[in-house]
Amino acid sequence: MESNRYMLFISRALIFFRPDRFGGKIHYVFFRLDRFGKENDAVFFRFILFLNYLCRMGKNKLKKFEEMAGFPHVYEYPYAALHDVDCPLKGAWQSEVFGNSRPVTLELGCGRGEYTVEMGRMFPERNFVGIDIKGSRMWTGARESFEAGMTNVAFLRTRIELLTRFFAPGEVSEIWLTFPDPQMKKAGRRLTGTRFMLLYGQILAGGGRIHLKTDSPFMYTYTCEMIRANRYPVVVQTDDLYHSGLTDGTLYIRTGYERQWLERGLSIRYVQFVCEPRDALVEPCVEIAHDPYRSYNRSRRSANRSARSVSDK
């Protein structure tokens, strides 16, 4: 009877979880859970609840992906489709996507698209493209701009490493980087690293500018050192945006992440510079202290783990 009871729960979980989405891995997970669960009922059922949560989360993502597929201003291209060829829209974003000849601004790592949408509202005479690989986050801005009938906003789901597959030389006027991951241990993935700067230089028009807005002292310091090492012209630079006296309304758009940092009393840093095309760049050779903090969610998880450890003692 006990064995039948466990198998009933496993069968229900398997049907609800639809393992066909995940290949054979889910079978291994449940096999291990079955063996572990017979030793500890409470732990077993917590695992089942957790897997049900993952299933619901997966269903929500799939629903968002399906909805985004119906948005005419959202473009998705699998990596395999662009492995050897360029995107059909390369060089034609103004004419094919926006139907005008206005300047194109990119927000890289746009997340929920908050900055992209708000800039579109503030500057109807310009075109904006939010780019991110995580479609479930992008759905928020895509849906908001679609429902608002905005014709100067589009979204592209792809990897930033593939920018030159999507945009022709000189096709982009500005690039915004709003609160990117500082990638303190992986310089090759840092969006202001020399690897990406070479890419930006290939698609930006003459005099094209890059805007970095960040809470991270590490990201800000590294970017300033990279600018200095490669002699990029600096337009604006401040380590405390909201006490700088700058009046550009674009700088006062606040994303969810930014509100989080401001609630914690952190300063917002900003630098704007001209990205000139280069054949090679110099990586700054400086020691930069890592940021001592993380996002709220990670901090809370760490605090909860610490609290449980103390209570166990």
XYZ file of N, CA and C in Angstrom, residues 8-210:
609
model
N 1.429 6.695 -6.843
C 0.304 7.534 -7.230
C 0.735 8.989 -7.292
N 1.463 9.449 -6.263
C 1.939 10.830 -6.258
C 2.902 11.083 -7.406
N 3.795 10.131 -7.646
C 4.764 10.284 -8.724
C 4.050 10.358 -10.067
N 3.070 9.487 -10.280
C 2.342 9.474 -11.544
C 1.615 10.792 -11.774
N 0.963 11.292 -10.725
C 0.256 12.564 -10.857
C 1.232 13.694 -11.166
N 2.357 13.701 -10.478
C 3.356 14.750 -10.702
C 3.912 14.668 -12.109
N 4.155 13.445 -12.591
C 4.690 13.280 -13.943
C 3.699 13.787 -14.985
N 2.418 13.467 -14.806
C 1.402 13.929 -15.754
C 1.311 15.449 -15.739
N 1.345 16.040 -14.547
C 1.220 17.489 -14.406
C 2.460 18.198 -14.931
N 3.616 17.575 -14.743
C 4.881 18.210 -15.085
C 5.234 18.062 -16.554
N 4.588 17.144 -17.248
C 4.839 16.915 -18.678
C 6.328 16.729 -18.967
N 6.900 15.594 -18.641
C 8.336 15.382 -18.816
C 8.786 15.429 -20.262
N 7.831 15.345 -21.218
C 8.233 15.405 -22.623
C 8.906 16.724 -22.962
N 8.641 17.770 -22.138
C 9.284 19.055 -22.385
C 10.770 19.014 -22.048
N 11.107 18.130 -21.140
C 12.448 18.174 -20.579
C 13.296 16.956 -20.922
N 12.823 16.092 -21.792
C 13.596 14.921 -22.168
C 13.611 13.891 -21.050
N 14.652 13.065 -21.039
C 14.709 11.966 -20.088
C 15.158 12.346 -18.695
N 15.600 13.593 -18.493
C 16.154 13.974 -17.199
C 15.129 13.866 -16.084
N 13.871 14.180 -16.401
C 12.851 14.177 -15.362
C 12.624 12.783 -14.800
N 12.810 11.749 -15.611
C 12.637 10.379 -15.127
C 13.677 10.065 -14.056
N 14.895 10.538 -14.280
C 15.963 10.300 -13.309
C 15.648 11.021 -12.004
N 15.136 12.261 -12.116
C 14.798 13.034 -10.931
C 13.769 12.305 -10.095
N 12.718 11.793 -10.720
C 11.667 11.126 -9.968
C 12.123 9.780 -9.429
N 13.020 9.132 -10.139
C 13.561 7.877 -9.627
C 14.298 8.134 -8.316
N 15.107 9.193 -8.296
C 15.834 9.525 -7.075
C 14.875 9.970 -5.974
N 13.847 10.763 -6.353
C 12.887 11.222 -5.368
C 12.140 10.056 -4.734
N 11.812 9.054 -5.536
C 11.077 7.907 -5.024
C 11.898 7.198 -3.946
N 13.182 7.018 -4.231
C 14.040 6.316 -3.256
C 14.218 7.169 -2.005
N 14.387 8.494 -2.228
C 14.619 9.363 -1.088
C 13.347 9.542 -0.266
N 12.179 9.594 -0.969
C 10.928 9.867 -0.291
C 10.520 8.776 0.673
N 10.849 7.531 0.379
C 10.463 6.441 1.265
C 11.195 6.522 2.593
N 12.272 7.278 2.634
C 13.019 7.444 3.873
C 12.508 8.634 4.679
N 11.869 9.573 3.980
C 11.442 10.789 4.675
C 10.229 11.380 3.966
N 9.035 11.119 4.507
C 7.804 11.584 3.880
C 7.780 13.099 3.698
N 8.145 13.854 4.722
C 8.037 15.314 4.682
C 8.903 15.893 3.574
N 10.132 15.396 3.480
C 11.039 15.892 2.439
C 10.509 15.547 1.061
N 9.988 14.328 0.924
C 9.461 13.877 -0.362
C 8.333 14.783 -0.844
N 7.390 15.076 0.046
C 6.252 15.886 -0.370
C 6.662 17.332 -0.639
N 7.692 17.815 0.068
C 8.192 19.157 -0.243
C 8.789 19.198 -1.647
N 9.459 18.108 -2.025
C 10.001 18.022 -3.377
C 8.873 18.046 -4.408
N 7.796 17.329 -4.133
C 6.666 17.296 -5.050
C 6.074 18.694 -5.217
N 5.911 19.418 -4.096
C 5.374 20.778 -4.169
C 6.304 21.686 -4.967
N 7.607 21.502 -4.765
C 8.581 22.315 -5.489
C 8.500 22.055 -6.994
N 8.372 20.778 -7.355
C 8.271 20.443 -8.776
C 6.971 20.976 -9.384
N 5.900 20.953 -8.605
C 4.658 21.541 -9.086
C 4.817 23.035 -9.329
N 5.568 23.694 -8.421
C 5.845 25.123 -8.593
C 6.628 25.363 -9.880
N 7.642 24.532 -10.129
C 8.416 24.668 -11.360
C 7.526 24.498 -12.583
N 6.579 23.575 -12.486
C 5.675 23.338 -13.611
C 4.822 24.566 -13.881
N 4.262 25.153 -12.821
C 3.429 26.341 -13.001
C 4.251 27.473 -13.596
N 5.483 27.633 -13.103
C 6.366 28.669 -13.624
C 6.647 28.423 -15.102
N 6.876 27.157 -15.472
C 7.116 26.820 -16.872
C 5.913 27.122 -17.736
N 4.718 26.826 -17.205
C 3.498 27.101 -17.968
C 3.333 28.594 -18.208
N 3.647 29.412 -17.189
C 3.533 30.858 -17.346
C 4.488 31.362 -18.422
N 5.705 30.825 -18.442
C 6.668 31.237 -19.451
C 6.191 30.855 -20.847
N 5.683 29.640 -20.972
C 5.197 29.199 -22.278
C 4.032 30.064 -22.758
N 3.185 30.459 -21.837
C 2.061 31.317 -22.189
C 2.559 32.668 -22.700
N 3.583 33.195 -22.025
C 4.142 34.485 -22.459
C 4.793 34.361 -23.827
N 5.537 33.256 -24.047
C 6.172 33.051 -25.339
C 5.130 32.975 -26.458
N 4.029 32.266 -26.174
C 2.970 32.144 -27.174
C 2.340 33.503 -27.478
N 2.160 34.303 -26.434
C 1.565 35.627 -26.638
C 2.516 36.527 -27.419
N 3.815 36.465 -27.086
C 4.780 37.302 -27.790
C 4.866 36.955 -29.261
N 4.649 35.684 -29.586
C 4.706 35.270 -30.992
C 3.653 35.981 -31.833
N 2.616 36.494 -31.183
C 1.570 37.209 -31.905
C 1.777 38.707 -31.967
N 2.812 39.221 -31.284
C 3.089 40.655 -31.329
C 3.856 40.974 -32.611
N 3.367 41.901 -33.424
C 4.043 42.199 -34.690
C 5.369 42.932 -34.528
N 5.621 43.501 -33.357
C 6.853 44.279 -33.164
C 7.910 43.505 -32.379
N 7.713 42.211 -32.201
C 8.695 41.360 -31.516
C 9.313 40.409 -32.535
N 10.636 40.334 -32.542
C 11.355 39.527 -33.529
C 12.233 38.516 -32.794
N 12.114 37.266 -33.182
C 12.890 36.191 -32.575
C 13.545 35.355 -33.671
N 14.843 35.176 -33.545
C 15.575 34.364 -34.517
C 16.454 33.378 -33.761
N 16.260 32.071 -33.945
C 17.130 31.090 -33.276
C 18.556 31.206 -33.783
N 19.480 30.865 -32.914
C 20.894 30.971 -33.265
C 21.217 30.174 -34.522
N 20.622 29.001 -34.650
C 20.923 28.142 -35.798
C 20.562 28.817 -37.114
N 19.512 29.648 -37.094
C 19.071 30.303 -38.323
C 20.054 31.363 -38.795
N 20.905 31.852 -37.876
C 21.844 32.917 -38.214
C 23.290 32.465 -38.119
N 23.491 31.174 -38.093
C 24.856 30.667 -37.913
C 25.770 31.084 -39.066
N 25.256 31.039 -40.279
C 26.083 31.362 -41.450
C 25.544 32.529 -42.265
N 24.375 33.052 -41.902
C 23.783 34.144 -42.672
C 23.330 35.249 -41.722
N 23.134 36.440 -42.277
C 22.659 37.568 -41.495
C 21.137 37.583 -41.430
N 20.620 38.308 -40.446
C 19.174 38.484 -40.319
C 18.650 39.268 -41.522
N 17.479 38.900 -42.051
C 16.912 39.630 -43.200
C 16.680 41.116 -42.913
N 16.566 41.484 -41.627
C 16.312 42.880 -41.275
C 17.589 43.719 -41.204
N 18.717 43.108 -41.318
C 19.978 43.849 -41.225
C 20.019 44.932 -42.293
N 20.215 46.168 -41.844
C 20.253 47.300 -42.752
C 18.891 47.827 -43.150
N 17.833 47.215 -42.615
C 16.482 47.607 -43.033
C 15.548 47.854 -41.853
N 16.073 48.106 -40.670
C 15.218 48.321 -39.506
C 14.346 49.569 -39.680
N 14.929 50.624 -40.191
C 14.150 51.849 -40.364
C 13.027 51.661 -41.380
N 13.328 51.093 -42.515
C 12.329 50.966 -43.578
C 11.340 49.835 -43.346
N 11.825 48.658 -42.922
C 10.971 47.482 -42.806
C 10.230 47.388 -41.474
N 10.885 47.794 -40.396
C 10.279 47.653 -39.063
C 9.508 48.900 -38.667
N 10.144 50.071 -38.821
C 9.527 51.311 -38.342
C 8.873 52.143 -39.455
N 9.211 51.883 -40.694
C 8.605 52.619 -41.795
C 8.987 54.080 -41.835
N 10.200 54.407 -41.382
C 10.669 55.786 -41.423
C 12.196 55.795 -41.493
N 12.772 56.973 -41.491
C 14.229 57.098 -41.556
C 14.806 57.728 -40.288
N 14.085 57.578 -39.185
C 14.510 58.187 -37.922
C 15.615 57.365 -37.258
N 16.399 57.992 -36.361
C 17.509 57.293 -35.702
C 17.032 56.105 -34.881
N 17.891 55.089 -34.816
C 17.585 53.865 -34.069
C 18.462 53.794 -32.824
N 17.815 53.611 -31.675
C 18.505 53.465 -30.394
C 18.268 52.061 -29.861
N 19.313 51.419 -29.372
C 19.199 50.082 -28.788
C 19.318 50.150 -27.271
N 18.535 49.314 -26.585
C 18.776 49.037 -25.166
C 19.177 47.575 -25.075
N 20.409 47.326 -24.658
C 20.932 45.970 -24.593
C 20.730 45.394 -23.192
N 20.272 44.125 -23.139
C 19.930 43.538 -21.851
C 18.737 44.278 -21.267
N 17.695 44.450 -22.088
C 16.578 45.334 -21.721
C 15.696 44.772 -20.614
N 15.821 43.477 -20.291
C 15.001 42.907 -19.234
C 13.520 43.048 -19.540
N 12.795 43.718 -18.658
C 11.349 43.896 -18.859
C 11.024 44.995 -19.870
N 12.032 45.654 -20.392
C 11.797 46.662 -21.421
C 11.307 47.994 -20.897
N 11.464 48.238 -19.598
C 10.951 49.476 -19.005
C 11.593 50.716 -19.625
N 12.900 50.673 -19.797
C 13.600 51.835 -20.356
C 13.246 52.027 -21.823
N 13.192 50.941 -22.557
C 12.850 51.026 -23.976
C 11.485 51.661 -24.175
N 10.493 51.212 -23.425
C 9.128 51.723 -23.572
C 9.052 53.190 -23.162
N 9.674 53.536 -22.037
C 9.600 54.924 -21.574
C 10.325 55.878 -22.513
N 11.467 55.459 -23.063
C 12.149 56.315 -24.039
C 11.291 56.481 -25.283
N 10.585 55.416 -25.676
C 9.686 55.518 -26.815
C 8.587 56.531 -26.586
N 8.088 56.606 -25.352
C 7.059 57.590 -25.023
C 7.630 59.006 -25.036
N 8.840 59.152 -24.494
C 9.442 60.469 -24.378
C 9.885 61.031 -25.724
N 10.287 60.130 -26.643
C 10.824 60.574 -27.925
C 10.112 59.868 -29.083
N 8.910 60.291 -29.404
C 8.168 59.647 -30.506
C 8.834 59.850 -31.870
N 9.781 60.784 -31.942
C 10.478 61.045 -33.198
C 11.700 60.144 -33.393
N 11.905 59.200 -32.475
C 13.025 58.278 -32.584
C 12.513 56.835 -32.539
N 13.354 55.903 -32.982
C 13.022 54.473 -32.942
C 13.835 53.778 -31.871
N 13.220 52.799 -31.184
C 13.892 52.109 -30.086
C 13.713 50.599 -30.215
N 14.804 49.882 -29.966
C 14.772 48.417 -30.004
C 15.339 47.893 -28.695
N 14.528 47.155 -27.947
C 14.988 46.495 -26.729
C 15.464 45.088 -27.071
N 16.651 44.734 -26.588
C 17.244 43.436 -26.933
C 17.573 42.663 -25.668
N 17.148 41.411 -25.633
C 17.453 40.532 -24.504
C 17.256 39.100 -24.972
N 17.879 38.160 -24.289
C 17.717 36.747 -24.625
C 16.568 36.130 -23.845
N 16.141 36.776 -22.747
C 15.113 36.211 -21.880
C 13.742 36.759 -22.271
N 13.040 35.959 -23.050
C 11.757 36.393 -23.572
C 10.680 36.583 -22.527
N 10.715 35.792 -21.441
C 9.674 35.905 -20.428
C 9.718 37.262 -19.730
N 10.918 37.851 -19.630
C 11.014 39.192 -19.055
C 10.592 40.243 -20.081
N 11.067 40.081 -21.293
C 10.775 41.028 -22.361
C 9.278 41.165 -22.601
N 8.516 40.120 -22.306
C 7.067 40.102 -22.519
C 6.387 41.312 -21.883
N 6.862 41.763 -20.722
C 6.225 42.884 -20.029
C 6.224 44.134 -20.883
N 7.406 44.533 -21.375
C 7.497 45.724 -22.211
C 6.854 45.534 -23.568
N 6.977 44.321 -24.104
C 6.381 44.045 -25.415
C 4.864 44.189 -25.358
N 4.280 43.656 -24.298
C 2.821 43.746 -24.172
C 2.373 45.183 -23.912
N 3.106 45.891 -23.058
C 2.733 47.273 -22.737
C 2.780 48.161 -23.978
N 3.859 48.035 -24.761
C 3.993 48.868 -25.961
C 2.975 48.478 -27.023
N 2.650 47.186 -27.095
C 1.647 46.723 -28.057
C 0.270 47.277 -27.709
N -0.098 47.185 -26.438
C -1.412 47.668 -26.018
C -1.520 49.182 -26.132
N -0.372 49.883 -26.011
C -0.369 51.342 -26.133
C -0.318 51.800 -27.588
N -0.183 50.845 -28.519
C -0.143 51.189 -29.934
C 1.107 51.946 -30.342
N 2.221 51.696 -29.663
C 3.467 52.411 -29.961
C 4.096 51.847 -31.235
N 4.344 52.721 -32.195
C 4.911 52.284 -33.474
C 6.405 52.544 -33.579
N 6.991 53.150 -32.559
C 8.427 53.440 -32.584
C 9.217 52.560 -31.626
N 8.598 51.471 -31.165
C 9.252 50.542 -30.235
C 9.170 49.124 -30.789
N 10.294 48.422 -30.740
C 10.336 47.014 -31.153
C 11.217 46.251 -30.181
N 11.087 44.934 -30.198
C 11.901 44.088 -29.334
C 12.518 42.964 -30.156
N 13.729 42.631 -29.803
C 14.477 41.579 -30.487
C 15.010 40.602 -29.457
N 14.642 39.348 -29.596
C 15.130 38.326 -28.671
C 16.312 37.595 -29.310
N 17.475 37.884 -28.805
C 18.686 37.239 -29.310
C 19.824 37.494 -28.334
N 20.977 36.926 -28.626
C 22.171 37.155 -27.826
C 22.884 38.405 -28.329
N 23.394 39.181 -27.406
C 24.059 40.431 -27.770
C 25.314 40.159 -28.592
N 25.907 39.001 -28.417
C 27.088 38.650 -29.212
C 26.793 38.638 -30.712
N 25.516 38.536 -31.083
C 25.136 38.428 -32.488
C 24.708 39.765 -33.097
N 24.999 40.865 -32.456
C 24.529 42.165 -32.927
C 24.859 42.432 -34.390
N 26.063 42.076 -34.801
C 26.466 42.390 -36.182
C 25.720 41.546 -37.212
N 25.009 40.497 -36.747
C 24.144 39.723 -37.647
C 22.824 40.447 -37.902
N 22.484 41.371 -36.998
C 21.182 42.029 -37.066
C 21.242 43.477 -37.536
N 22.375 44.141 -37.322
C 22.470 45.563 -37.640
C 23.675 45.832 -38.531
N 23.460 46.666 -39.546
C 24.513 47.009 -40.505
C 25.398 48.123 -39.950
N 26.588 48.300 -40.492
C 27.450 49.406 -40.057
C 26.733 50.750 -40.175
N 26.767 51.515 -39.090
C 26.150 52.837 -39.085
C 24.649 52.856 -38.928
N 24.028 51.703 -38.685
C 22.566 51.644 -38.603
C 22.024 52.103 -37.253
N 22.869 52.119 -36.235
C 22.445 52.452 -34.873
C 23.069 53.781 -34.452
N 22.261 54.633 -33.806
C 22.768 55.940 -33.393
C 23.241 55.956 -31.943
N 22.577 55.185 -31.075
C 22.931 55.165 -29.649
C 22.694 53.775 -29.073
N 23.414 53.478 -27.996
C 23.221 52.233 -27.258
C 23.105 52.570 -25.777
N 22.078 52.001 -25.144
C 21.886 52.168 -23.701
C 22.149 50.840 -23.006
N 22.904 50.903 -21.920
C 23.141 49.751 -21.049
C 22.625 50.143 -19.673
N 21.469 49.612 -19.301
C 20.834 50.006 -18.050
C 20.937 48.883 -17.022
N 21.768 49.102 -16.032
C 21.964 48.172 -14.925
C 22.319 46.763 -15.381
N 23.337 46.644 -16.232
C 23.761 45.312 -16.660
C 24.486 44.582 -15.534
N 24.507 43.274 -15.616
C 25.281 42.463 -14.684
C 26.754 42.858 -14.821
N 27.413 43.242 -13.734
C 28.822 43.669 -13.849
C 29.781 42.553 -14.228
N 29.341 41.310 -14.105
C 30.195 40.174 -14.489
C 31.611 40.352 -13.929
N 31.679 40.454 -12.617
C 32.951 40.782 -11.962
C 34.034 39.732 -12.165
N 33.629 38.493 -12.440
C 34.610 37.425 -12.630
C 34.769 37.000 -14.082
N 33.955 37.587 -14.978
C 33.988 37.162 -16.385
C 34.024 38.389 -17.289
N 35.220 38.899 -17.532
C 35.380 40.114 -18.336
C 34.819 39.937 -19.742
N 34.882 38.720 -20.280
C 34.404 38.476 -21.634
C 32.907 38.618 -21.787
N 32.179 38.591 -20.664
C 30.722 38.714 -20.719
C 30.249 40.096 -20.247
N 31.179 40.955 -19.879
C 30.859 42.297 -19.381
C 30.467 43.190 -20.561
N 29.309 43.824 -20.506
C 28.789 44.544 -21.668
C 29.554 45.815 -22.003
N 30.432 46.272 -21.139
C 31.323 47.376 -21.502
C 32.757 46.880 -21.672
N 32.922 45.568 -21.734
C 34.241 44.995 -21.973
C 34.693 45.243 -23.406
N 35.978 45.091 -23.652
C 36.526 45.388 -24.979
C 35.943 44.481 -26.065
N 35.595 43.251 -25.691
C 34.986 42.340 -26.668
C 33.712 42.936 -27.254
N 32.836 43.460 -26.385
C 31.583 44.026 -26.854
C 31.779 45.412 -27.460
N 32.728 46.169 -26.957
C 32.967 47.495 -27.514
C 33.346 47.411 -28.990
N 34.096 46.395 -29.358
C 34.450 46.210 -30.766
C 33.203 45.950 -31.610
N 32.240 45.209 -31.057
C 30.983 44.958 -31.758
C 30.178 46.248 -31.915
N 30.087 47.012 -30.823
C 29.315 48.256 -30.888
C 29.882 49.197 -31.947
N 31.195 49.257 -32.015
C 31.830 50.143 -32.984
C 31.494 49.797 -34.419
N 31.147 48.533 -34.661
C 30.829 48.099 -36.019
C 29.430 48.511 -36.472
N 28.520 48.766 -35.537
C 27.136 49.068 -35.921
C 26.738 50.514 -35.645
N 27.523 51.229 -34.832
C 27.183 52.607 -34.505
C 27.555 53.556 -35.642
N 26.704 54.573 -35.820
C 27.004 55.614 -36.802
C 28.119 56.504 -36.266
N 28.664 57.335 -37.118
C 29.713 58.247 -36.685
C 29.234 59.131 -35.552
N 30.028 59.211 -34.503
C 29.626 59.985 -33.331
C 28.626 59.275 -32.447
N 28.358 57.996 -32.726
C 27.401 57.224 -31.932
C 27.825 57.117 -30.479
N 26.863 57.202 -29.603
C 27.165 57.244 -28.171
C 26.668 56.004 -27.424
N 27.372 55.730 -26.349
C 26.981 54.654 -25.440
C 26.663 55.265 -24.082
